[in-house]
Short mmCIF file of C-alpha atoms and ligand atoms in Angstrom, two decimals:
data_model
loop_
_atom_site.label_atom_id
_atom_site.label_comp_id
_atom_site.label_asym_id
_atom_site.label_seq_id
_atom_site.Cartn_x
_atom_site.Cartn_y
_atom_site.Cartn_z
CA UNK A 1 -8.86 -38.52 -84.69
CA UNK A 2 -6.31 -40.74 -86.16
CA UNK A 3 -3.53 -42.68 -84.66
CA UNK A 4 -0.99 -40.52 -85.48
CA UNK A 5 -2.48 -37.57 -83.30
CA UNK A 6 -0.05 -36.87 -80.55
CA UNK A 7 -0.76 -39.09 -77.52
CA UNK A 8 -1.23 -36.39 -75.07
CA UNK A 9 -4.11 -35.06 -77.15
CA UNK A 10 -5.86 -38.25 -77.25
CA UNK A 11 -5.24 -39.35 -73.49
CA UNK A 12 -8.42 -40.33 -71.58
CA UNK A 13 -10.44 -40.13 -74.62
CA UNK A 14 -10.21 -36.46 -73.81
CA UNK A 15 -7.54 -34.05 -75.50
CA UNK A 16 -5.04 -32.76 -72.53
CA UNK A 17 -5.17 -29.49 -73.81
CA UNK A 18 -8.73 -29.48 -73.47
CA UNK A 19 -8.63 -30.82 -69.93
CA UNK A 20 -6.23 -28.00 -69.06
CA UNK A 21 -8.90 -25.32 -70.46
CA UNK A 22 -11.64 -26.70 -68.36
CA UNK A 23 -9.72 -26.66 -65.46
CA UNK A 24 -8.87 -23.27 -65.81
CA UNK A 25 -12.41 -22.42 -66.44
CA UNK A 26 -13.36 -24.30 -63.15
CA UNK A 27 -10.92 -22.52 -61.33
CA UNK A 28 -11.99 -18.92 -62.61
CA UNK A 29 -15.66 -20.04 -61.47
CA UNK A 30 -14.59 -21.26 -58.17
CA UNK A 31 -12.36 -18.42 -57.39
CA UNK A 32 -15.34 -16.17 -57.43
CA UNK A 33 -17.26 -18.33 -55.06
CA UNK A 34 -17.43 -18.86 -51.47
CA UNK A 35 -14.68 -21.26 -51.14
CA UNK A 36 -11.70 -20.23 -49.20
CA UNK A 37 -8.15 -20.09 -50.85
CA UNK A 38 -7.28 -22.93 -48.45
CA UNK A 39 -10.14 -24.90 -49.91
CA UNK A 40 -9.15 -24.27 -53.40
CA UNK A 41 -5.60 -24.94 -53.00
CA UNK A 42 -6.53 -28.48 -51.88
CA UNK A 43 -9.34 -29.07 -54.70
CA UNK A 44 -6.48 -28.10 -57.46
CA UNK A 45 -3.20 -29.02 -55.76
CA UNK A 46 -4.23 -31.81 -53.23
CA UNK A 47 -1.77 -34.33 -52.86
CA UNK A 48 -3.96 -37.27 -54.29
CA UNK A 49 -6.91 -35.95 -56.08
CA UNK A 50 -6.18 -32.26 -56.68
CA UNK A 51 -7.20 -31.38 -60.36
CA UNK A 52 -3.60 -30.04 -61.35
CA UNK A 53 -1.87 -33.03 -59.70
CA UNK A 54 -3.70 -35.47 -61.61
CA UNK A 55 -2.89 -33.74 -64.50
CA UNK A 56 0.76 -33.73 -63.62
CA UNK A 57 0.29 -37.50 -63.05
CA UNK A 58 -0.97 -37.83 -66.40
CA UNK A 59 1.90 -36.47 -68.16
CA UNK A 60 3.94 -39.47 -66.89
CA UNK A 61 1.88 -41.41 -69.68
CA UNK A 62 2.79 -38.97 -72.39
CA UNK A 63 5.26 -40.28 -74.92
CA UNK A 64 8.78 -38.69 -74.63
CA UNK A 65 8.56 -37.13 -77.68
CA UNK A 66 5.36 -35.21 -76.83
CA UNK A 67 6.48 -34.38 -73.31
CA UNK A 68 8.16 -31.02 -73.86
CA UNK A 69 4.92 -29.56 -75.16
CA UNK A 70 2.70 -31.16 -72.76
CA UNK A 71 4.79 -30.51 -69.62
CA UNK A 72 5.15 -26.92 -70.80
CA UNK A 73 1.29 -26.37 -70.78
CA UNK A 74 0.67 -28.36 -67.73
CA UNK A 75 3.37 -25.95 -66.07
CA UNK A 76 2.01 -22.99 -67.36
CA UNK A 77 -1.32 -23.78 -65.91
CA UNK A 78 0.20 -24.93 -62.60
CA UNK A 79 2.20 -21.52 -62.41
CA UNK A 80 -0.91 -19.42 -63.14
CA UNK A 81 -3.20 -21.06 -60.44
CA UNK A 82 -0.52 -20.93 -57.97
CA UNK A 83 -0.03 -17.49 -58.67
CA UNK A 84 -3.72 -16.84 -58.40
CA UNK A 85 -4.03 -18.70 -55.06
CA UNK A 86 -1.10 -16.83 -53.73
CA UNK A 87 -2.88 -13.71 -54.42
CA UNK A 88 -6.33 -14.85 -52.91
CA UNK A 89 -4.37 -15.94 -49.65
CA UNK A 90 -2.65 -12.70 -49.43
CA UNK A 91 -5.98 -10.96 -49.84
CA UNK A 92 -7.61 -13.33 -47.37
CA UNK A 93 -4.76 -12.98 -45.07
CA UNK A 94 -4.80 -8.99 -45.14
CA UNK A 95 -8.68 -9.22 -44.70
CA UNK A 96 -8.44 -11.45 -41.67
CA UNK A 97 -6.06 -8.78 -40.08
CA UNK A 98 -8.20 -5.92 -40.86
CA UNK A 99 -11.13 -7.89 -39.47
CA UNK A 100 -9.24 -8.79 -36.23
CA UNK A 101 -7.64 -5.34 -35.89
CA UNK A 102 -11.32 -4.05 -36.03
CA UNK A 103 -12.48 -6.44 -33.52
CA UNK A 104 -9.64 -6.08 -30.89
CA UNK A 105 -9.51 -2.44 -31.62
CA UNK A 106 -8.71 -0.35 -28.41
CA UNK A 107 -9.74 3.25 -27.57
CA UNK A 108 -6.83 4.67 -26.05
CA UNK A 109 -8.57 7.89 -25.42
CA UNK A 110 -10.76 5.88 -22.70
CA UNK A 111 -10.00 6.61 -19.02
CA UNK A 112 -7.93 3.91 -17.42
CA UNK A 113 -9.18 1.83 -14.46
CA UNK A 114 -8.25 3.62 -11.29
CA UNK A 115 -6.71 1.50 -8.60
CA UNK A 116 -7.63 2.12 -5.11
CA UNK A 117 -4.59 3.63 -3.29
CA UNK A 118 -4.39 3.17 0.61
CA UNK A 119 -3.63 5.98 3.19
CA UNK A 120 -2.24 6.14 6.51
CA UNK A 121 -3.94 4.73 9.28
CA UNK A 122 -5.78 7.26 11.46
CA UNK A 123 -3.43 6.52 14.49
CA UNK A 124 -0.28 7.41 12.07
CA UNK A 125 -2.08 10.59 10.89
CA UNK A 126 -2.44 11.81 14.44
CA UNK A 127 1.28 10.91 15.42
CA UNK A 128 2.40 12.36 12.27
CA UNK A 129 0.42 15.87 13.11
CA UNK A 130 1.78 15.83 16.47
CA UNK A 131 5.26 15.18 15.35
CA UNK A 132 4.99 18.08 12.72
CA UNK A 133 3.75 20.23 15.45
CA UNK A 134 6.66 19.63 17.69
CA UNK A 135 9.10 19.63 14.89
CA UNK A 136 7.81 23.20 14.19
CA UNK A 137 9.11 24.01 17.75
CA UNK A 138 12.49 22.26 17.33
CA UNK A 139 11.84 19.02 18.86
CA UNK A 140 13.08 15.82 17.29
CA UNK A 141 11.92 12.46 17.53
CA UNK A 142 13.71 9.79 19.54
CA UNK A 143 13.02 6.01 19.77
CA UNK A 144 13.41 3.29 22.31
CA UNK A 145 12.93 -0.15 22.88
CA UNK A 146 9.47 -2.04 23.74
CA UNK A 147 11.17 -4.35 25.93
CA UNK A 148 12.70 -2.58 28.83
CA UNK A 149 14.57 -2.94 32.03
CA UNK A 150 12.66 -2.21 35.23
CA UNK A 151 15.62 0.36 35.63
CA UNK A 152 14.35 2.45 32.70
CA UNK A 153 10.73 1.66 32.97
CA UNK A 154 10.48 2.30 36.94
CA UNK A 155 13.56 3.23 38.77
CA UNK A 156 15.44 5.69 36.79
CA UNK A 157 11.85 7.57 36.55
CA UNK A 158 11.85 7.76 40.61
CA UNK A 159 9.43 4.92 41.12
CA UNK A 160 11.32 2.41 43.32
CA UNK A 161 10.38 -0.84 44.02
CA UNK A 162 7.43 -1.33 46.24
CA UNK A 163 6.24 2.07 45.07
CA UNK A 164 2.67 2.28 44.74
CA UNK A 165 3.07 3.78 41.19
CA UNK A 166 4.42 0.47 40.04
CA UNK A 167 0.82 -1.28 40.65
CA UNK A 168 -1.21 1.44 38.92
CA UNK A 169 0.37 0.39 35.78
CA UNK A 170 -0.28 -3.27 35.58
CA UNK A 171 2.84 -4.52 33.80
CA UNK A 172 3.65 -7.49 31.30
CA UNK A 173 6.75 -8.81 32.97
CA UNK A 174 9.20 -11.09 30.95
CA UNK A 175 11.55 -11.74 33.76
CA UNK A 176 12.32 -10.28 37.06
CA UNK A 177 14.22 -7.35 35.65
CA UNK A 178 12.45 -7.29 31.92
CA UNK A 179 9.26 -6.11 31.06
CA UNK A 180 6.90 -4.86 28.10
CA UNK A 181 7.29 -1.06 28.75
CA UNK A 182 4.07 0.49 30.29
CA UNK A 183 4.72 3.99 29.08
CA UNK A 184 7.24 5.80 26.62
CA UNK A 185 8.90 7.52 29.75
CA UNK A 186 11.71 5.25 29.63
CA UNK A 187 12.92 6.92 26.44
CA UNK A 188 13.67 10.03 28.30
CA UNK A 189 15.99 8.25 30.42
CA UNK A 190 17.81 6.62 27.35
CA UNK A 191 17.94 9.85 25.65
CA UNK A 192 19.30 11.82 28.35
CA UNK A 193 22.06 9.28 29.13
CA UNK A 194 23.60 9.62 25.78
CA UNK A 195 23.19 13.25 25.27
CA UNK A 196 23.56 16.48 27.10
CA UNK A 197 21.43 19.38 27.32
CA UNK A 198 19.75 21.31 25.68
CA UNK A 199 17.40 18.68 24.62
CA UNK A 200 13.90 18.83 23.07
CA UNK A 201 12.57 15.38 22.05
CA UNK A 202 9.03 13.45 21.25
CA UNK A 203 9.11 9.78 21.50
CA UNK A 204 6.18 8.10 19.85
CA UNK A 205 5.85 4.51 20.37
CA UNK A 206 3.79 1.21 21.64
CA UNK A 207 3.17 0.54 25.39
CA UNK A 208 1.86 -2.42 26.99
CA UNK A 209 -0.67 -2.59 30.13
CA UNK A 210 -2.36 -5.61 31.39
CA UNK A 211 -6.08 -4.17 30.75
CA UNK A 212 -8.96 -6.06 29.56
CA UNK A 213 -10.06 -4.74 26.18
CA UNK A 214 -13.02 -2.57 26.16
CA UNK A 215 -14.27 0.75 24.53
CA UNK A 216 -11.32 2.73 26.44
CA UNK A 217 -8.83 0.21 27.00
CA UNK A 218 -6.56 -1.87 25.32
CA UNK A 219 -3.49 -4.20 26.21
CA UNK A 220 -1.37 -2.45 23.64
CA UNK A 221 -1.94 1.09 22.71
CA UNK A 222 0.62 4.16 21.56
CA UNK A 223 1.97 7.09 23.41
CA UNK A 224 3.89 10.12 22.70
CA UNK A 225 6.53 11.16 25.37
CA UNK A 226 7.83 14.63 25.36
CA UNK A 227 10.89 16.28 27.24
CA UNK A 228 12.70 19.46 27.14
CA UNK A 229 15.81 20.32 29.12
CA UNK A 230 17.62 23.20 29.02
CA UNK A 231 19.35 25.97 31.46
CA UNK A 232 16.41 28.31 32.04
CA UNK A 233 13.31 26.57 31.30
CA UNK A 234 10.57 27.43 33.38
CA UNK A 235 6.86 26.59 34.27
CA UNK A 236 5.73 29.29 31.88
CA UNK A 237 7.68 27.59 29.22
CA UNK A 238 5.94 24.37 29.91
CA UNK A 239 2.47 25.83 30.03
CA UNK A 240 2.96 27.77 26.76
CA UNK A 241 4.45 25.01 24.73
CA UNK A 242 1.74 22.67 25.86
CA UNK A 243 -0.94 25.19 25.16
CA UNK A 244 0.51 26.00 21.97
CA UNK A 245 0.45 22.27 20.83
CA UNK A 246 -3.25 21.58 22.29
CA UNK A 247 -4.38 24.66 20.36
CA UNK A 248 -2.41 23.72 16.94
CA UNK A 249 -3.76 20.08 17.41
CA UNK A 250 -7.32 20.59 18.28
CA UNK A 251 -8.56 24.31 17.40
CA UNK A 252 -7.31 27.89 18.37
CA UNK A 253 -10.54 28.09 20.34
CA UNK A 254 -9.66 25.38 22.62
CA UNK A 255 -9.32 26.31 26.13
CA UNK A 256 -6.38 24.61 28.25
CA UNK A 257 -6.44 24.13 32.09
CA UNK A 258 -3.88 22.55 34.28
CA UNK A 259 -4.84 20.40 37.35
CA UNK A 260 -2.24 19.65 39.94
CA UNK A 261 -1.34 16.06 40.13
CA UNK A 262 1.27 13.45 40.99
CA UNK A 263 3.59 11.65 38.88
CA UNK A 264 6.83 10.28 40.35
CA UNK A 265 9.27 11.58 37.69
CA UNK A 266 7.76 15.36 37.71
CA UNK A 267 7.29 17.96 40.58
CA UNK A 268 5.34 19.80 40.41
CA UNK A 269 2.89 17.59 38.00
CA UNK A 270 0.01 18.27 36.35
CA UNK A 271 -2.71 16.90 34.52
CA UNK A 272 -3.93 18.85 31.77
CA UNK A 273 -7.61 19.34 30.41
CA UNK A 274 -8.98 20.70 27.20
CA UNK A 275 -12.62 22.61 27.06
CA UNK A 276 -14.86 20.03 25.83
CA UNK A 277 -14.52 19.93 21.98
CA UNK A 278 -17.84 18.40 21.62
CA UNK A 279 -19.91 20.68 23.31
CA UNK A 280 -17.55 23.99 23.66
CA UNK A 281 -17.41 23.47 27.29
CA UNK A 282 -21.25 23.53 28.19
CA UNK A 283 -21.23 19.94 29.38
CA UNK A 284 -22.26 16.89 27.56
CA UNK A 285 -22.05 13.05 27.84
CA UNK A 286 -18.49 13.07 26.49
CA UNK A 287 -17.16 15.59 29.29
CA UNK A 288 -19.62 14.03 31.68
CA UNK A 289 -21.03 17.64 31.98
CA UNK A 290 -18.02 19.02 33.35
CA UNK A 291 -17.23 20.89 30.03
CA UNK A 292 -13.40 19.70 30.44
CA UNK A 293 -11.55 16.63 29.11
CA UNK A 294 -8.41 15.48 30.54
CA UNK A 295 -5.98 14.91 27.40
CA UNK A 296 -2.45 14.48 29.37
CA UNK A 297 -0.12 14.15 32.15
CA UNK A 298 2.85 16.52 32.59
CA UNK A 299 5.19 18.19 34.89
CA UNK A 300 8.64 19.74 35.66
CA UNK A 301 11.16 17.04 35.45
CA UNK A 302 11.73 16.06 39.17
CA UNK A 303 15.48 16.71 40.17
CA UNK A 304 15.69 13.00 41.41
CA UNK A 305 15.46 11.90 37.60
CA UNK A 306 18.30 14.33 36.76
CA UNK A 307 20.52 12.70 39.23
CA UNK A 308 20.02 9.07 37.55
CA UNK A 309 21.12 10.50 34.34
CA UNK A 310 23.91 12.73 35.83
CA UNK A 311 22.45 15.97 34.81
CA UNK A 312 23.02 18.88 37.34
CA UNK A 313 19.65 19.64 38.73
CA UNK A 314 21.13 23.26 40.18
CA UNK A 315 22.00 23.92 36.46
CA UNK A 316 19.34 22.08 34.25
CA UNK A 317 15.42 22.21 34.55
CA UNK A 318 12.94 20.68 32.15
CA UNK A 319 9.61 19.86 31.71
CA UNK A 320 8.05 16.54 30.53
CA UNK A 321 4.55 15.24 29.21
CA UNK A 322 2.96 11.94 28.05
CA UNK A 323 -0.05 11.47 25.84
CA UNK A 324 -2.05 8.62 24.44
CA UNK A 325 -2.31 8.46 20.71
CA UNK A 326 -5.52 6.91 20.70
CA UNK A 327 -7.24 9.03 22.79
CA UNK A 328 -6.03 12.28 20.80
CA UNK A 329 -7.58 10.34 17.62
CA UNK A 330 -10.47 9.56 19.34
CA UNK A 331 -11.12 13.11 20.49
CA UNK A 332 -10.43 14.39 17.03
CA UNK A 333 -12.10 12.36 14.93
CA UNK A 334 -15.18 11.47 17.23
CA UNK A 335 -14.47 7.77 17.75
CA UNK A 336 -16.18 6.18 20.51
CA UNK A 337 -14.40 2.94 20.75
CA UNK A 338 -10.74 2.55 20.74
CA UNK A 339 -11.22 -1.03 19.30
CA UNK A 340 -11.92 0.22 15.83
CA UNK A 341 -8.34 1.38 15.34
CA UNK A 342 -7.20 -2.15 15.42
CA UNK A 343 -10.07 -4.26 13.67
CA UNK A 344 -8.66 -3.26 10.13
CA UNK A 345 -12.41 -2.59 9.15
CA UNK A 346 -12.23 -0.81 5.84
CA UNK A 347 -15.60 0.83 6.40
CA UNK A 348 -13.87 2.54 9.42
CA UNK A 349 -10.21 3.19 7.87
CA UNK A 350 -11.73 4.56 4.71
CA UNK A 351 -13.24 7.69 6.51
CA UNK A 352 -9.74 9.13 7.27
N1 LIG B 401 4.16 8.21 31.71
C1 LIG B 401 2.94 8.57 32.08
C2 LIG B 401 1.90 7.32 31.81
O1 LIG B 401 2.15 6.33 31.01
C3 LIG B 401 2.54 9.79 31.45
C4 LIG B 401 3.27 10.86 31.69
C5 LIG B 401 3.11 11.79 32.64
C6 LIG B 401 4.57 11.44 31.20
C7 LIG B 401 3.60 12.98 33.06
C8 LIG B 401 5.36 12.41 31.63
C9 LIG B 401 4.93 13.24 32.53
O2 LIG B 401 6.39 12.55 30.92
O3 LIG B 401 5.50 14.28 32.88
O4 LIG B 401 0.58 7.51 32.22
#
């Protein structure tokens, strides 16, 4: 090789052209191997020692006259490798995407996870069912406060002070004249005060009594009060209505019996029994072998009550009743401890 040979052909003891060829060949081999496009880019274009980078640096040593040719050759190498690397990178990106799509594949035809949905509490179920039965007979629902006055809870229901009926309902007093209602009967009075007959209402709600909790008692429980007032309601309407209701709620086979009783706000008063739903009247532990179970108190509205609300007792008659929702639920679902209704135990609640 004479001294006149172009510098870049002599540079480094190797002709630049040779170097370019070798780099290209090496790249061809590399690109068929296992190196990732990222590794290849580093090997050929790394900022310090990339093979193409070094060639570009060598260009600076080439005499100006030879630069255009040398520059063009190195540049062609650079463009060619870059294009190939771009292609390899695109290929590996789409392969990575394909792999990811496969790995994260979602089978949209699989059934979804069912979330458990709640349902009404058994006491709510019973209350709704009773409301439905009475609604079908033209009754509507009325509401009253749980904190009552002695007037509505007792006096207007014909239970004056010192009347023994006040003692029989052990009352939570808030003050001399305020209390937690012991029954839903005060809603009768409140409704009659604001409305003239005809009246057909039921009044569900919480009531409170100073009872110790046990299998059949709770200091807070729920009642439904019923009241019908019209011009010609008779004892037959009273009996027929309650019989219809009890058969609809328990079963058409249920027998209904009215026993004389006493309530201050009804006259005559009755306690109503149904034939035992556990032994069909034969006699068992639940009905204490009598074949009958007491389910509610009722009667014809006492004229004294009408006077408190300015209804003319000569013109209007009515009947009323009161029942415990827990008791109805216990009978309907064969629950032998009232406390289960208040414990929020899912093993119990899930059965309804
Ligand atoms: N208020 C009574 C109680 O809590 C139940 C009752 C009995 C309501 C007779 C009435 C009725 O309306 O006529 O024990």
